[in-house]
Amino acid sequence: MRASYWILGCLGLLTLLALSISVGVMSILSESGQLDAQSVLLLLESRLPRTLAALIVGASLAVSGVIMQVMVHNRFVEPMTVGSGQGAALGILLAMVLMPRASIFWQMGFASALAMLCSLGYLGIIRRLPATQPLLVPLVGLIYGGVIGATVVFFAYQFDLLQFIDIWMNGEFSGVVRGRYELLWGAALAAALTYVIADQLAIVGLGKETSLNLGLNYTQVVMLGLLSVSLVSALTVVTIGIIPFVGLIIPNLISRMMGDNLRQSLPVMALLGGGFVLLADIIGRIIRYPFEIPVSVMFGVLGAGVFLRMLYQRPAHGG
């Protein structure tokens, strides 16, 4: 990616950061136009954590999306629509019911394990699909995720926890304050560590037989990728909720511009994913001011429009 593009991208991200910090019901400045103690408290307790949360979620989901696409060899899937996000929600729900006194870390570990199990189940299902019908992969993923989501609603109804389901199924940042978003740094770390195995993931995208012939430990790399996706899904769902399309739109946009070199494209995906989610959050705060529209709704609308444009646009690979 050219240096000029990086400069423009960073400038655009800084602009979004400034907008995110300044947009809200309460003004960040006092009546005299200066920062006072209350302004600093608002900045540190609410605006800055919300901005950081949006950046982390967008970057992590974009990276997780490309990992999932590489593993299933299909560009039309992403974790939040093929069962990983729903599996994380189911894990959190069961953890609350079965071990309510456990620490948040044990509950998150349980949710991550169930998200990984659901992802493995999806991989097992699509291996039986005909290779000549690539559109069956995302369609089966939507059905699979829908079944798991229905299971979540069933158990939530049985244990009178439906109010929590609405939070997990509709991602939004209005409840993010300092002390309630720090788990997302774990998602950022999980996504960042995938950069270490970026070259191995690119080889996995060539197929199992090719990977084994090249001397790659295929199973180990796939499990590491699944672990990263599961951690990101669980941490995102429990903190923010499900935000669709991020892991679908961003990887497709970047792959059309930069090709399939993950070593080069992963940082760009993280930057664009964070910026895109932050933009959707800002628009959601402005469009019905002083009320808010959940970022999952905003990104669903924006993502659908971008995705339709991509379907009719010819890909152009560049170095």
XYZ file of C-alpha atoms in Angstrom:
319
model
C 0.000 0.000 0.000
C 1.387 3.370 -0.973
C 2.618 5.712 1.730
C 0.181 8.394 0.560
C -2.735 6.011 1.168
C -1.470 5.318 4.684
C -1.234 9.054 5.358
C -4.770 9.659 4.061
C -6.069 6.710 6.060
C -4.458 7.922 9.278
C -5.739 11.467 8.727
C -9.241 10.131 8.115
C -9.044 8.021 11.261
C -7.876 10.999 13.323
C -10.824 13.004 11.973
C -13.220 10.244 13.036
C -11.582 10.134 16.465
C -12.121 13.856 16.923
C -15.752 13.585 15.781
C -16.456 10.609 18.045
C -15.076 12.407 21.086
C -16.998 15.614 20.368
C -20.404 14.175 19.336
C -22.877 13.562 22.153
C -25.762 14.948 24.171
C -23.385 16.676 26.575
C -20.810 19.079 25.205
C -17.201 18.168 25.816
C -16.445 21.845 26.492
C -17.790 24.008 29.272
C -19.976 27.080 28.646
C -16.832 29.198 28.522
C -15.449 27.013 25.724
C -12.744 25.415 27.856
C -12.038 21.999 29.321
C -12.980 21.878 32.989
C -13.011 19.015 35.485
C -16.431 17.803 34.350
C -15.311 17.825 30.715
C -12.229 15.780 31.516
C -14.360 13.309 33.494
C -16.782 12.941 30.561
C -13.876 12.448 28.174
C -12.097 9.801 30.246
C -15.161 7.944 31.527
C -17.349 7.821 28.410
C -16.211 9.355 25.127
C -12.685 7.935 24.967
C -13.670 4.375 26.061
C -16.509 4.361 23.524
C -14.202 5.489 20.733
C -11.551 2.920 21.610
C -14.196 0.188 21.854
C -15.482 0.959 18.360
C -11.964 0.884 16.919
C -11.065 -2.393 18.635
C -14.313 -4.125 17.657
C -14.087 -3.036 14.034
C -10.448 -4.043 13.660
C -10.897 -7.395 15.435
C -14.026 -8.384 13.510
C -12.416 -7.481 10.176
C -9.402 -9.683 10.926
C -11.627 -12.507 12.187
C -13.675 -12.278 9.021
C -10.729 -12.857 6.729
C -9.542 -15.757 8.900
C -12.936 -17.431 8.591
C -13.004 -16.835 4.839
C -9.558 -18.361 4.424
C -10.476 -21.455 6.410
C -13.721 -22.166 4.542
C -12.361 -21.011 1.150
C -15.339 -18.736 0.586
C -15.565 -14.927 0.463
C -19.192 -14.720 1.576
C -18.913 -15.804 5.212
C -18.008 -14.085 8.465
C -18.131 -15.167 12.147
C -21.203 -13.192 13.184
C -23.447 -14.797 10.550
C -22.285 -18.429 10.486
C -22.646 -19.471 14.120
C -19.568 -18.185 15.947
C -21.280 -15.083 17.338
C -24.451 -17.013 18.151
C -22.368 -19.747 19.784
C -20.667 -17.143 21.948
C -24.075 -15.780 22.998
C -25.226 -19.305 23.847
C -22.047 -19.874 25.861
C -22.518 -16.679 27.842
C -26.150 -17.568 28.534
C -25.308 -21.076 29.730
C -22.430 -19.748 31.825
C -24.786 -17.348 33.579
C -27.209 -20.192 34.309
C -24.782 -23.007 35.180
C -22.079 -21.038 37.011
C -23.497 -17.649 38.009
C -20.885 -17.108 40.721
C -17.908 -17.796 38.476
C -15.600 -14.930 37.538
C -16.035 -13.151 34.242
C -12.883 -14.808 32.930
C -14.267 -18.309 33.518
C -17.535 -17.336 31.882
C -15.686 -15.827 28.923
C -13.586 -18.960 28.612
C -16.739 -21.077 28.544
C -18.307 -18.801 25.920
C -15.138 -18.920 23.789
C -15.044 -22.712 23.993
C -18.653 -22.992 22.863
C -18.058 -20.469 20.057
C -15.112 -22.578 18.896
C -17.219 -25.746 19.105
C -19.937 -24.121 16.979
C -17.315 -22.986 14.459
C -15.945 -26.524 14.249
C -19.489 -27.787 13.717
C -19.925 -25.362 10.826
C -16.638 -26.441 9.258
C -17.743 -30.071 9.555
C -21.046 -29.320 7.823
C -19.653 -27.393 4.862
C -17.070 -30.091 4.130
C -19.992 -32.213 2.901
C -21.259 -29.538 0.520
C -20.521 -29.837 -3.226
C -17.580 -27.715 -4.322
C -19.504 -26.664 -7.447
C -22.072 -24.757 -5.350
C -20.097 -22.046 -3.478
C -23.208 -20.053 -2.577
C -24.400 -22.954 -0.430
C -21.608 -22.200 2.054
C -22.967 -18.804 3.227
C -26.579 -19.991 2.957
C -25.898 -22.980 5.193
C -24.022 -20.649 7.539
C -27.032 -18.353 7.834
C -29.305 -21.312 8.574
C -26.801 -22.775 11.028
C -26.429 -19.445 12.834
C -30.207 -19.025 12.853
C -30.692 -22.410 14.499
C -28.158 -21.581 17.216
C -29.733 -18.155 17.676
C -33.152 -19.780 18.102
C -31.637 -22.086 20.721
C -30.322 -19.039 22.578
C -33.777 -17.455 22.590
C -35.364 -20.730 23.777
C -33.049 -21.080 26.772
C -33.322 -17.360 27.540
C -37.101 -17.675 27.628
C -36.923 -20.682 29.920
C -34.714 -18.854 32.427
C -36.364 -15.408 32.060
C -33.269 -13.853 30.491
C -34.756 -12.484 27.261
C -33.715 -8.939 28.170
C -30.061 -9.966 27.946
C -30.579 -11.498 24.517
C -31.679 -8.183 23.060
C -28.384 -6.666 24.213
C -26.249 -9.475 22.779
C -28.082 -9.678 19.448
C -28.021 -5.914 18.747
C -24.562 -4.462 18.945
C -24.339 -0.903 20.240
C -21.865 1.253 22.160
C -24.157 3.425 24.286
C -23.387 1.435 27.438
C -19.605 1.566 27.028
C -17.860 3.388 29.861
C -14.529 2.977 31.582
C -14.474 -0.332 33.415
C -16.925 -2.012 31.032
C -14.954 -2.342 27.814
C -11.472 -3.457 28.896
C -12.143 -7.090 27.921
C -12.047 -5.928 24.312
C -8.287 -5.491 24.596
C -8.181 -9.302 24.744
C -9.977 -9.389 21.390
C -7.454 -6.914 20.003
C -4.591 -9.105 21.233
C -6.138 -12.252 19.721
C -6.569 -10.509 16.379
C -3.059 -9.026 16.492
C -1.461 -12.411 17.169
C -2.884 -13.747 13.905
C -0.419 -11.461 12.129
C 2.322 -13.798 13.368
C 0.785 -16.685 11.404
C -0.381 -14.567 8.452
C 1.780 -16.438 5.942
C 0.603 -19.822 7.237
C -3.026 -18.692 6.979
C -2.439 -17.644 3.383
C -1.155 -21.151 2.636
C -4.216 -22.663 4.360
C -6.299 -20.731 1.843
C -4.753 -22.839 -0.923
C -6.414 -25.982 0.447
C -5.543 -28.830 2.786
C -3.662 -30.998 0.296
C -1.536 -28.111 -0.964
C -0.796 -27.001 2.607
C 0.331 -30.497 3.618
C 2.473 -30.836 0.488
C 4.199 -27.567 1.405
C 5.029 -28.959 4.861
C 2.492 -26.891 6.812
C 0.876 -28.253 9.948
C -2.616 -27.641 8.572
C -4.599 -28.736 11.636
C -2.534 -26.621 14.030
C -2.888 -23.446 11.964
C -6.633 -23.972 11.519
C -7.092 -24.494 15.257
C -5.108 -21.334 16.017
C -7.273 -19.421 13.565
C -10.441 -20.833 15.104
C -9.214 -19.953 18.592
C -8.656 -16.345 17.538
C -12.081 -16.122 15.887
C -13.761 -17.669 18.942
C -12.073 -15.307 21.404
C -12.929 -12.248 19.322
C -16.536 -13.388 18.906
C -17.040 -14.120 22.603
C -15.417 -10.927 23.858
C -17.269 -8.791 21.314
C -20.670 -10.354 21.979
C -20.454 -10.078 25.775
C -19.229 -6.472 25.674
C -20.951 -4.929 22.656
C -23.234 -7.495 21.018
C -23.385 -8.912 17.501
C -22.390 -6.511 14.715
C -22.932 -8.127 11.295
C -21.190 -7.487 7.971
C -17.905 -6.136 9.387
C -16.023 -9.366 8.772
C -17.677 -9.725 5.376
C -17.363 -6.275 3.843
C -13.899 -5.157 4.937
C -11.906 -8.258 3.816
C -13.636 -8.231 0.434
C -12.912 -4.545 -0.098
C -9.240 -4.915 0.778
C -8.713 -8.164 -1.175
C -10.056 -6.487 -4.299
C -7.524 -3.689 -3.915
C -4.493 -5.560 -2.539
C -4.958 -9.226 -3.401
C -4.557 -12.127 -0.974
C -1.223 -11.293 0.655
C -2.350 -11.363 4.297
C 0.986 -10.107 5.574
C 0.355 -6.824 3.757
C -3.421 -6.621 3.954
C -4.158 -7.483 7.612
C -3.030 -4.084 9.006
C -5.079 -2.313 6.350
C -8.131 -4.436 7.171
C -7.769 -3.584 10.844
C -7.471 0.138 10.076
C -10.444 0.187 7.711
C -12.570 -2.031 9.952
C -12.024 0.188 12.973
C -12.700 3.335 10.958
C -15.838 1.895 9.353
C -17.404 0.860 12.678
C -16.481 4.201 14.245
C -18.110 6.019 11.312
C -21.290 3.937 11.678
C -21.385 4.727 15.407
C -20.999 8.458 14.766
C -23.768 8.458 12.153
C -26.000 6.509 14.529
C -25.518 9.198 17.152
C -26.214 12.084 14.761
C -29.080 10.865 12.596
C -31.689 10.871 15.412
C -29.960 13.220 17.836
C -30.250 13.221 20.838
C -31.309 9.556 20.505
C -29.102 6.812 19.093
C -29.473 4.095 16.474
C -27.541 0.890 17.327
C -24.358 0.514 15.343
C -25.469 -2.956 14.223
C -28.403 -1.343 12.399
C -26.244 1.380 10.889
C -23.560 -1.020 9.771
C -26.192 -3.389 8.407
C -27.512 -0.632 6.124
C -24.076 0.685 5.132
C -22.644 -2.810 4.771
C -25.494 -4.021 2.577
C -25.040 -1.055 0.247
C -21.271 -1.536 0.005
C -21.650 -5.273 -0.505
C -24.149 -4.810 -3.367
C -21.741 -2.379 -4.996
C -18.925 -4.921 -4.692
C -21.022 -7.594 -6.386
C -21.327 -5.421 -9.509
C -17.811 -3.989 -9.437
C -14.937 -5.629 -11.183
C -12.098 -6.559 -8.812
C -8.797 -4.790 -9.335
C -5.789 -6.356 -7.609
C -2.901 -4.142 -6.846
C 0.348 -4.483 -4.984
